[in-house]
Amino acid sequence: MRRLKKTIVRLVLWAIVIASGYYGLIGLRKGEKLKKQYLNEMHNTPCEFRLDATVGSHIQVPFHHSFDGLHGCVLCIRLSAISEKMPELTDASFMQFSLLDGDAVVVEGDNETWCKDVLLEDQTSTDLPLAYLWRSSPHIRHKDYILDVKVMKPFGEAVCSELPIVARYNPCIMIMARAYLCNGIGIVLCLLALGVGGWMVGRLIWRRGPKQENSGYDEQEKTIE
């Protein structure tokens, strides 16, 4: 009965080792996947073009939609591509823009809400948030669309003749928080598996050691006799 109990305890401990190692590796893989997703979404530019905002114009440019953008998709001015001083903007009312799927309007852009305070997580970027193409995360299929842009109120400044516009996703920082959580849980489970597994193996070696030494002494005594 005592030997049965010990066997059951050993089986339970080995089950803990296997389960902890397995789910620990899953947690680490999921954490890395979420981290990669966040970084890819943060640096992704579904659309980039130059707009002549000095005259009334109408252009359509390809828009490759591949992420949801949990806090929306923002049209930005790429300041690093401008050598002169930009005129001060209070909103994006000088243009109208929308996302098209063929002739159907998928989302209508918001050109009245100033989104200068939008914090794009990429701190190294010099892109200036200008207007929301959409907010939050509407259900938009990941595919190729057309961004339709019309200049309604032209600017007189020459710098606006080739205004560099880029679309940027604004991902949720909670994706990265989930990544760190998964990594943390994965590390704890892997350490648990290594600790319990190492203790079990060490105990097994320690138990077998004295028996082998005793058997050696017995053989020596038999030889002497």
XYZ file of N, CA and C in Angstrom:
675
model
N 0.836 -1.206 0.000
C 0.000 0.000 0.000
C 0.870 1.256 0.000
N 1.938 1.213 0.783
C 2.829 2.365 0.875
C 3.530 2.604 -0.469
N 3.945 1.476 -1.109
C 4.595 1.586 -2.403
C 3.628 2.131 -3.451
N 2.359 1.784 -3.372
C 1.347 2.281 -4.303
C 1.172 3.790 -4.165
N 1.157 4.246 -2.920
C 1.022 5.688 -2.676
C 2.211 6.447 -3.256
N 3.411 5.896 -3.064
C 4.603 6.553 -3.600
C 4.552 6.598 -5.125
N 4.085 5.507 -5.729
C 3.969 5.473 -7.183
C 2.982 6.520 -7.695
N 1.863 6.646 -6.992
C 0.849 7.646 -7.380
C 1.413 9.057 -7.271
N 2.156 9.328 -6.184
C 2.762 10.655 -5.984
C 3.747 10.955 -7.104
N 4.586 9.954 -7.471
C 5.547 10.152 -8.555
C 4.840 10.459 -9.873
N 3.773 9.714 -10.153
C 3.025 9.942 -11.391
C 2.414 11.337 -11.430
N 1.891 11.765 -10.284
C 1.299 13.113 -10.205
C 2.364 14.179 -10.444
N 3.539 13.993 -9.832
C 4.618 14.970 -10.007
C 5.105 15.021 -11.450
N 5.240 13.845 -12.077
C 5.664 13.836 -13.475
C 4.588 14.447 -14.371
N 3.325 14.256 -14.019
C 2.239 14.891 -14.774
C 2.334 16.412 -14.672
N 2.685 16.895 -13.465
C 2.859 18.341 -13.263
C 4.008 18.849 -14.113
N 5.108 18.103 -14.171
C 6.265 18.499 -14.975
C 5.885 18.611 -16.454
N 5.223 17.590 -16.960
C 4.856 17.569 -18.386
C 3.859 18.682 -18.716
N 2.812 18.811 -17.868
C 1.786 19.829 -18.128
C 2.366 21.237 -18.024
N 3.205 21.479 -17.013
C 3.803 22.811 -16.831
C 4.712 23.158 -18.002
N 5.533 22.193 -18.428
C 6.415 22.445 -19.563
C 5.644 22.713 -20.842
N 4.595 21.921 -21.062
C 3.791 22.055 -22.290
C 3.094 23.413 -22.345
N 2.362 23.760 -21.273
C 1.627 25.021 -21.275
C 2.560 26.219 -21.124
N 3.719 26.007 -20.517
C 4.707 27.078 -20.442
C 5.216 27.457 -21.821
N 5.524 26.450 -22.647
C 5.977 26.714 -24.012
C 4.867 27.359 -24.841
N 3.619 26.921 -24.629
C 2.483 27.540 -25.340
C 2.366 29.019 -24.965
N 2.520 29.319 -23.658
C 2.445 30.706 -23.207
C 3.533 31.571 -23.822
N 4.757 31.042 -23.891
C 5.861 31.798 -24.486
C 5.630 32.041 -25.975
N 5.142 31.015 -26.672
C 4.875 31.169 -28.105
C 3.750 32.176 -28.356
N 2.701 32.126 -27.524
C 1.595 33.066 -27.691
C 2.044 34.492 -27.400
N 2.880 34.659 -26.364
C 3.398 35.983 -26.033
C 4.211 36.577 -27.173
N 5.079 35.766 -27.779
C 5.881 36.245 -28.895
C 5.001 36.561 -30.106
N 3.957 35.772 -30.307
C 3.049 36.009 -31.426
C 2.313 37.337 -31.255
N 1.830 37.610 -30.022
C 1.129 38.867 -29.759
C 2.070 40.060 -29.897
N 3.300 39.906 -29.422
C 4.281 40.989 -29.522
C 4.584 41.305 -30.991
N 4.762 40.247 -31.785
C 5.034 40.443 -33.212
C 3.850 41.095 -33.906
N 2.628 40.673 -33.532
C 1.420 41.265 -34.114
C 1.346 42.758 -33.814
N 1.620 43.125 -32.561
C 1.548 44.533 -32.150
C 2.574 45.381 -32.914
N 3.811 44.884 -32.989
C 4.860 45.644 -33.662
C 4.577 45.773 -35.160
N 4.094 44.694 -35.771
C 3.760 44.751 -37.197
C 2.633 45.741 -37.462
N 1.630 45.728 -36.580
C 0.492 46.643 -36.755
C 0.921 48.089 -36.538
N 1.819 48.293 -35.575
C 2.260 49.645 -35.259
C 3.046 50.275 -36.412
N 3.843 49.460 -37.101
C 4.686 49.989 -38.170
C 4.039 49.868 -39.552
N 2.895 49.212 -39.638
C 2.261 48.989 -40.932
C 1.682 50.288 -41.485
N 1.849 50.513 -42.777
C 1.266 51.677 -43.445
C 0.405 51.171 -44.604
N -0.907 51.049 -44.378
C -1.783 50.519 -45.428
C -1.888 51.402 -46.660
N -1.489 52.674 -46.498
C -1.629 53.596 -47.629
C -0.664 54.773 -47.445
N -0.007 55.180 -48.520
C 0.889 56.338 -48.466
C 0.890 57.021 -49.827
N 0.726 58.355 -49.828
C 0.639 59.065 -51.104
C 0.956 60.542 -50.888
N 1.088 61.270 -51.982
C 1.301 62.715 -51.926
C 0.071 63.419 -52.490
N -0.359 64.448 -51.791
C -1.594 65.148 -52.136
C -1.295 66.598 -52.478
N -1.793 67.049 -53.613
C -1.697 68.464 -53.979
C -2.879 69.192 -53.351
N -2.609 69.831 -52.212
C -3.663 70.513 -51.470
C -3.761 71.988 -51.822
N -3.068 72.425 -52.892
C -3.133 73.839 -53.305
C -4.250 74.097 -54.316
N -4.827 73.021 -54.837
C -5.927 73.157 -55.805
C -7.013 72.153 -55.448
N -8.223 72.420 -55.891
C -9.287 71.450 -55.718
C -8.996 70.212 -56.558
N -8.853 69.087 -55.931
C -8.480 67.877 -56.668
C -9.205 66.668 -56.095
N -9.175 65.605 -56.861
C -9.835 64.363 -56.469
C -8.930 63.209 -56.883
N -8.454 62.430 -55.922
C -7.585 61.301 -56.254
C -8.088 60.047 -55.533
N -7.710 58.905 -56.075
C -8.002 57.620 -55.452
C -6.710 56.806 -55.416
N -6.396 56.268 -54.246
C -5.139 55.534 -54.071
C -5.434 54.172 -53.443
N -4.614 53.160 -53.737
C -4.819 51.826 -53.158
C -4.638 51.838 -51.641
N -5.451 51.055 -50.960
C -5.407 50.952 -49.503
C -5.423 49.459 -49.146
N -4.285 48.955 -48.653
C -4.181 47.529 -48.307
C -4.473 47.359 -46.814
N -5.647 46.832 -46.509
C -6.086 46.680 -45.116
C -5.723 45.285 -44.608
N -4.843 45.228 -43.581
C -4.367 43.931 -43.080
C -4.431 43.808 -41.561
N -4.807 44.885 -40.854
C -4.955 44.841 -39.399
C -6.249 45.559 -39.013
N -6.703 45.322 -37.766
C -7.960 45.938 -37.333
C -7.771 47.363 -36.827
N -6.642 47.641 -36.167
C -6.464 48.967 -35.589
C -7.473 49.191 -34.485
N -7.236 48.611 -33.308
C -8.238 48.612 -32.244
C -8.614 50.016 -31.777
N -7.710 50.987 -31.955
C -8.037 52.369 -31.612
C -8.228 53.219 -32.862
N -8.373 52.547 -34.008
C -8.690 53.270 -35.222
C -7.553 53.325 -36.222
N -7.849 53.948 -37.337
C -6.859 54.186 -38.392
C -6.798 55.690 -38.629
N -5.598 56.233 -38.637
C -5.410 57.683 -38.663
C -4.624 58.086 -39.912
N -5.082 59.136 -40.568
C -4.299 59.739 -41.642
C -3.337 60.740 -41.033
N -2.068 60.625 -41.400
C -1.032 61.481 -40.814
C -0.275 62.231 -41.903
N 0.360 63.323 -41.503
C 1.284 64.040 -42.379
C 2.698 63.606 -42.014
N 3.441 63.135 -42.991
C 4.810 62.668 -42.741
C 5.751 63.868 -42.752
N 6.011 64.402 -41.550
C 6.801 65.626 -41.428
C 8.242 65.431 -41.878
N 8.753 64.211 -41.772
C 10.147 63.960 -42.160
C 10.360 64.154 -43.664
N 9.280 64.153 -44.437
C 9.385 64.315 -45.888
C 9.142 65.760 -46.317
N 9.003 66.676 -45.344
C 8.744 68.087 -45.644
C 9.942 68.908 -45.188
N 10.482 69.707 -46.083
C 11.650 70.528 -45.745
C 11.248 71.931 -45.275
N 10.059 72.397 -45.676
C 9.601 73.731 -45.285
C 8.637 73.646 -44.105
N 8.289 74.817 -43.570
C 7.383 74.875 -42.430
C 5.938 74.659 -42.891
N 5.247 73.768 -42.190
C 3.851 73.488 -42.517
C 2.936 74.566 -41.961
N 1.854 74.909 -42.677
C 0.867 75.838 -42.104
C 0.164 75.175 -40.918
N -0.253 75.956 -39.957
C -0.924 75.412 -38.769
C -2.321 74.909 -39.149
N -2.619 73.679 -38.749
C -3.910 73.070 -39.053
C -4.698 72.856 -37.764
N -5.987 73.138 -37.829
C -6.858 72.897 -36.671
C -7.722 71.662 -36.863
N -7.882 71.245 -38.109
C -8.621 70.022 -38.422
C -8.300 69.637 -39.869
N -9.008 68.637 -40.384
C -8.772 68.190 -41.764
C -9.942 68.566 -42.665
N -10.594 69.668 -42.325
C -11.789 70.066 -43.081
C -11.475 70.519 -44.499
N -10.182 70.685 -44.833
C -9.834 71.093 -46.197
C -10.020 69.943 -47.190
N -10.290 68.726 -46.671
C -10.489 67.603 -47.585
C -11.580 66.669 -47.062
N -12.095 65.861 -47.969
C -13.036 64.799 -47.623
C -12.422 63.476 -48.071
N -12.625 62.439 -47.288
C -11.998 61.162 -47.621
C -12.868 60.015 -47.115
N -12.809 58.915 -47.819
C -13.583 57.734 -47.448
C -12.909 56.492 -48.021
N -13.251 55.357 -47.439
C -12.711 54.075 -47.889
C -13.753 53.384 -48.756
N -13.350 53.010 -49.964
C -14.274 52.429 -50.934
C -13.931 50.978 -51.218
N -14.975 50.190 -51.406
C -14.846 48.827 -51.913
C -15.608 48.792 -53.227
N -14.870 49.006 -54.315
C -15.542 49.230 -55.592
C -16.195 50.604 -55.582
N -17.505 50.658 -55.769
C -18.250 51.926 -55.691
C -18.924 52.113 -54.332
N -18.867 51.094 -53.479
C -19.534 51.164 -52.178
C -18.627 51.806 -51.137
N -19.213 52.691 -50.328
C -18.471 53.341 -49.248
C -18.436 52.406 -48.039
N -17.231 52.030 -47.602
C -17.062 51.150 -46.433
C -17.096 51.977 -45.155
N -16.284 53.028 -45.094
C -16.296 53.965 -43.963
C -16.118 55.380 -44.491
N -16.775 56.309 -43.837
C -16.652 57.721 -44.172
C -15.700 58.356 -43.173
N -14.648 59.006 -43.667
C -13.651 59.598 -42.786
C -14.189 60.778 -41.998
N -13.594 61.021 -40.824
C -13.983 62.138 -39.963
C -12.996 63.277 -40.189
N -13.408 64.310 -40.911
C -12.495 65.417 -41.214
C -12.692 66.607 -40.282
N -13.531 66.458 -39.265
C -13.818 67.583 -38.372
C -13.191 67.431 -36.992
N -12.894 66.198 -36.578
C -12.316 65.979 -35.246
C -10.801 66.034 -35.316
N -10.218 66.989 -34.652
C -8.767 67.156 -34.642
C -8.159 66.081 -33.751
N -7.257 65.309 -34.301
C -6.693 64.186 -33.534
C -5.200 64.362 -33.293
N -4.797 65.600 -33.045
C -3.388 65.867 -32.775
C -2.913 65.160 -31.509
N -3.832 64.921 -30.569
C -3.466 64.298 -29.307
C -3.400 62.771 -29.392
N -3.698 62.214 -30.561
C -3.574 60.768 -30.722
C -2.114 60.379 -30.543
N -1.864 59.411 -29.657
C -0.499 58.983 -29.384
C -0.218 57.710 -30.168
N 0.509 57.862 -31.278
C 0.957 56.686 -31.999
C 2.090 56.067 -31.195
N 2.019 54.768 -30.953
C 2.948 54.114 -30.033
C 4.388 54.136 -30.526
N 4.573 54.328 -31.838
C 5.919 54.391 -32.385
C 6.522 55.761 -32.060
N 7.291 55.825 -30.992
C 7.811 57.101 -30.515
C 8.873 57.692 -31.450
N 9.468 56.875 -32.327
C 10.498 57.363 -33.234
C 9.897 57.999 -34.480
N 8.585 57.890 -34.639
C 7.945 58.405 -35.842
C 7.765 59.917 -35.771
N 7.882 60.565 -36.946
C 7.621 62.009 -37.022
C 6.284 62.271 -37.704
N 5.454 61.233 -37.824
C 4.144 61.402 -38.461
C 3.203 62.184 -37.546
N 2.582 63.218 -38.102
C 1.654 64.066 -37.354
C 0.225 63.604 -37.605
N -0.471 63.060 -36.586
C -1.871 62.634 -36.770
C -2.731 63.807 -37.238
N -3.496 63.559 -38.310
C -4.299 64.624 -38.908
C -5.790 64.378 -38.751
N -6.257 63.158 -39.093
C -7.695 62.889 -39.068
C -7.936 61.387 -38.985
N -9.080 61.040 -38.401
C -9.470 59.635 -38.319
C -10.101 59.168 -39.627
N -9.567 58.082 -40.161
C -10.283 57.421 -41.243
C -11.430 56.616 -40.637
N -11.153 55.970 -39.523
C -12.198 55.377 -38.691
C -11.694 55.289 -37.264
N -12.648 55.210 -36.337
C -12.315 55.072 -34.914
C -12.611 53.661 -34.446
N -12.047 53.328 -33.299
C -12.198 52.004 -32.683
C -11.907 50.930 -33.721
N -12.634 49.843 -33.711
C -12.323 48.738 -34.615
C -13.588 48.200 -35.280
N -14.082 48.851 -36.309
C -15.247 48.291 -37.015
C -14.849 47.010 -37.736
N -15.829 46.184 -38.014
C -15.547 44.922 -38.698
C -15.351 45.193 -40.187
N -14.089 45.302 -40.579
C -13.743 45.532 -41.976
C -12.876 44.360 -42.434
N -13.307 43.699 -43.483
C -12.558 42.547 -43.983
C -11.161 42.963 -44.419
N -10.186 42.108 -44.146
C -8.811 42.382 -44.548
C -8.662 42.095 -46.044
N -8.544 43.147 -46.829
C -8.419 43.031 -48.278
C -7.981 44.377 -48.839
N -7.897 44.483 -50.137
C -7.507 45.731 -50.790
C -8.730 46.607 -51.046
N -8.590 47.902 -50.687
C -9.658 48.883 -50.893
C -9.088 50.077 -51.663
N -9.916 51.084 -51.813
C -9.502 52.342 -52.443
C -9.780 53.484 -51.466
N -8.763 54.333 -51.249
C -8.961 55.531 -50.436
C -9.295 56.686 -51.378
N -10.484 57.232 -51.198
C -10.978 58.320 -52.038
C -10.765 59.651 -51.308
N -10.028 60.581 -51.915
C -9.680 61.853 -51.273
C -10.042 63.015 -52.192
N -10.752 64.007 -51.619
C -11.113 65.220 -52.359
C -10.635 66.442 -51.574
N -9.932 67.342 -52.236
C -9.507 68.606 -51.617
C -10.617 69.631 -51.837
N -11.232 70.085 -50.732
C -12.371 71.002 -50.818
C -11.964 72.458 -50.593
N -10.952 72.681 -49.713
C -10.505 74.038 -49.397
C -9.000 74.118 -49.609
N -8.552 74.483 -50.785
C -7.122 74.486 -51.105
C -6.336 75.477 -50.243
N -5.053 75.147 -50.043
C -4.127 76.029 -49.332
C -3.322 76.834 -50.352
N -2.843 78.003 -49.933
C -2.020 78.827 -50.818
C -0.539 78.533 -50.674
N -0.125 77.877 -49.575
C 1.287 77.635 -49.338
C 1.842 76.599 -50.317
N 3.023 76.893 -50.849
C 3.635 75.998 -51.832
C 3.988 74.645 -51.233
N 4.247 74.640 -49.917
C 4.631 73.388 -49.266
C 3.517 72.348 -49.346
N 2.293 72.808 -49.562
C 1.146 71.896 -49.617
C 0.906 71.315 -51.010
N 1.787 71.654 -51.952
C 1.598 71.151 -53.321
C 1.902 69.652 -53.401
N 2.747 69.161 -52.512
C 3.038 67.730 -52.443
C 3.005 67.298 -50.978
N 1.819 67.310 -50.420
C 1.650 66.990 -49.005
C 1.763 65.475 -48.805
N 2.784 65.008 -48.050
C 2.947 63.566 -47.847
C 1.967 63.038 -46.800
N 1.037 62.205 -47.240
C 0.018 61.638 -46.358
C 0.279 60.142 -46.201
N 0.147 59.651 -44.973
C 0.325 58.230 -44.704
C -0.777 57.774 -43.751
N -1.319 56.584 -44.004
C -2.320 56.004 -43.100
C -1.603 55.123 -42.092
N -1.961 55.274 -40.830
C -1.318 54.502 -39.761
C -2.390 53.881 -38.871
N -2.184 52.625 -38.493
C -3.052 52.004 -37.497
C -2.651 52.504 -36.111
N -3.633 52.552 -35.228
C -3.367 52.921 -33.835
C -3.720 51.723 -32.962
N -2.772 50.780 -32.776
C -3.078 49.534 -32.052
C -3.263 49.769 -30.565
N -3.927 48.808 -29.919
C -4.181 48.899 -28.487
C -2.967 48.390 -27.709
N -2.521 49.174 -26.731
C -1.360 48.802 -25.925
C -1.628 47.547 -25.107
N -2.912 47.204 -24.925
C -3.250 46.000 -24.165
C -2.790 44.731 -24.878
N -2.577 44.811 -26.195
C -2.035 43.652 -26.910
C -0.639 43.342 -26.388
N 0.169 44.387 -26.192
C 1.510 44.184 -25.662
C 1.458 43.754 -24.198
N 0.478 44.272 -23.438
C 0.324 43.851 -22.043
C -0.009 42.361 -21.966
N -0.884 41.899 -22.865
C -1.211 40.465 -22.926
C 0.016 39.641 -23.303
N 0.848 40.191 -24.190
C 2.071 39.486 -24.592
C 2.995 39.296 -23.396
N 3.192 40.354 -22.602
C 4.048 40.253 -21.420
C 3.451 39.300 -20.385
N 2.116 39.306 -20.263
C 1.455 38.403 -19.314
C 1.666 36.949 -19.730
N 1.470 36.662 -21.014
C 1.668 35.294 -21.515
C 3.119 34.854 -21.338
N 4.058 35.765 -21.617
C 5.468 35.431 -21.425
C 5.782 35.159 -19.963
N 5.206 35.984 -19.076
C 5.446 35.795 -17.644
C 4.915 34.459 -17.153
N 3.677 34.135 -17.548
C 3.090 32.855 -17.150
C 3.893 31.696 -17.730
N 4.317 31.846 -18.996
C 5.109 30.800 -19.632
C 6.427 30.562 -18.915
N 7.097 31.640 -18.504
C 8.374 31.506 -17.796
C 8.176 30.811 -16.452
N 7.119 31.203 -15.715
C 6.843 30.592 -14.413
C 6.575 29.093 -14.557
N 5.764 28.723 -15.540
C 5.438 27.309 -15.751
C 6.665 26.511 -16.181
N 7.491 27.096 -17.033
C 8.714 26.400 -17.461
C 9.676 26.217 -16.288
N 9.796 27.240 -15.446
C 10.652 27.119 -14.265
C 10.106 26.066 -13.303
N 8.786 26.010 -13.172
C 8.168 24.986 -12.329
C 8.479 23.591 -12.864
N 8.358 23.422 -14.190
C 8.651 22.122 -14.800
C 10.113 21.744 -14.594
N 11.019 22.706 -14.794
C 12.436 22.419 -14.609
C 12.756 22.111 -13.150
N 12.148 22.867 -12.236
C 12.406 22.653 -10.812
C 11.930 21.296 -10.326
N 10.670 20.986 -10.601
C 10.114 19.704 -10.151
C 10.795 18.544 -10.871
N 11.020 18.693 -12.187
C 11.681 17.642 -12.943
C 13.098 17.407 -12.463
N 13.834 18.494 -12.214
C 15.198 18.358 -11.697
C 15.230 17.698 -10.332
N 14.271 18.074 -9.481
C 14.211 17.463 -8.135
C 13.914 15.975 -8.228
N 13.002 15.581 -9.131
C 12.654 14.170 -9.302
C 13.839 13.363 -9.822
N 14.535 13.905 -10.814
C 15.692 13.204 -11.370
C 16.805 13.101 -10.341
N 17.056 14.199 -9.622
C 18.085 14.179 -8.588
C 17.775 13.170 -7.489
N 16.522 13.106 -7.109
C 16.112 12.145 -6.077
C 16.296 10.709 -6.560
N 15.974 10.484 -7.858
C 16.124 9.146 -8.433
C 17.593 8.736 -8.475
N 18.467 9.666 -8.872
C 19.909 9.374 -8.911
C 20.447 9.114 -7.501
N 19.989 9.921 -6.552
C 20.466 9.774 -5.165
C 20.065 8.418 -4.590
N 18.847 7.951 -4.940
C 18.387 6.654 -4.442
C 19.163 5.500 -5.053
N 19.500 5.619 -6.328
C 20.217 4.528 -6.991
C 21.688 4.489 -6.623
N 22.253 5.626 -6.237
C 23.672 5.697 -5.913
C 24.093 4.762 -4.803
N 23.504 4.805 -3.612
C 23.906 3.950 -2.496
C 23.758 2.468 -2.819
N 22.709 2.087 -3.597
C 22.511 0.674 -3.930
C 23.656 0.152 -4.776
N 24.113 0.970 -5.749
C 25.213 0.552 -6.583
C 26.494 0.432 -5.785
N 26.704 1.374 -4.838
C 27.888 1.297 -3.996
C 27.853 0.068 -3.114
N 26.704 -0.259 -2.519
C 26.575 -1.436 -1.654
C 26.802 -2.713 -2.429
N 26.244 -2.771 -3.660
C 26.421 -3.976 -4.456
C 27.890 -4.177 -4.793
N 28.645 -3.086 -4.969
C 30.077 -3.182 -5.236
C 30.827 -3.733 -4.046
N 30.441 -3.259 -2.831
C 31.072 -3.765 -1.615
C 30.781 -5.236 -1.418
N 29.543 -5.665 -1.729
C 29.164 -7.077 -1.565
C 29.987 -7.965 -2.481
N 30.204 -7.497 -3.751
C 30.984 -8.287 -4.682
C 32.432 -8.409 -4.220
N 32.980 -7.308 -3.644
C 34.347 -7.354 -3.133
C 34.461 -8.343 -1.970
N 33.443 -8.347 -1.075
C 33.487 -9.264 0.067
C 33.416 -10.724 -0.393
N 32.567 -10.981 -1.438
C 32.454 -12.343 -1.965
C 33.771 -12.781 -2.580
N 34.480 -11.857 -3.261
C 35.769 -12.193 -3.894
C 36.819 -12.539 -2.853
N 36.811 -11.789 -1.749
C 37.771 -12.032 -0.659
C 37.523 -13.396 -0.039
N 36.263 -13.719 0.157
C 35.924 -15.014 0.739
C 36.352 -16.156 -0.183
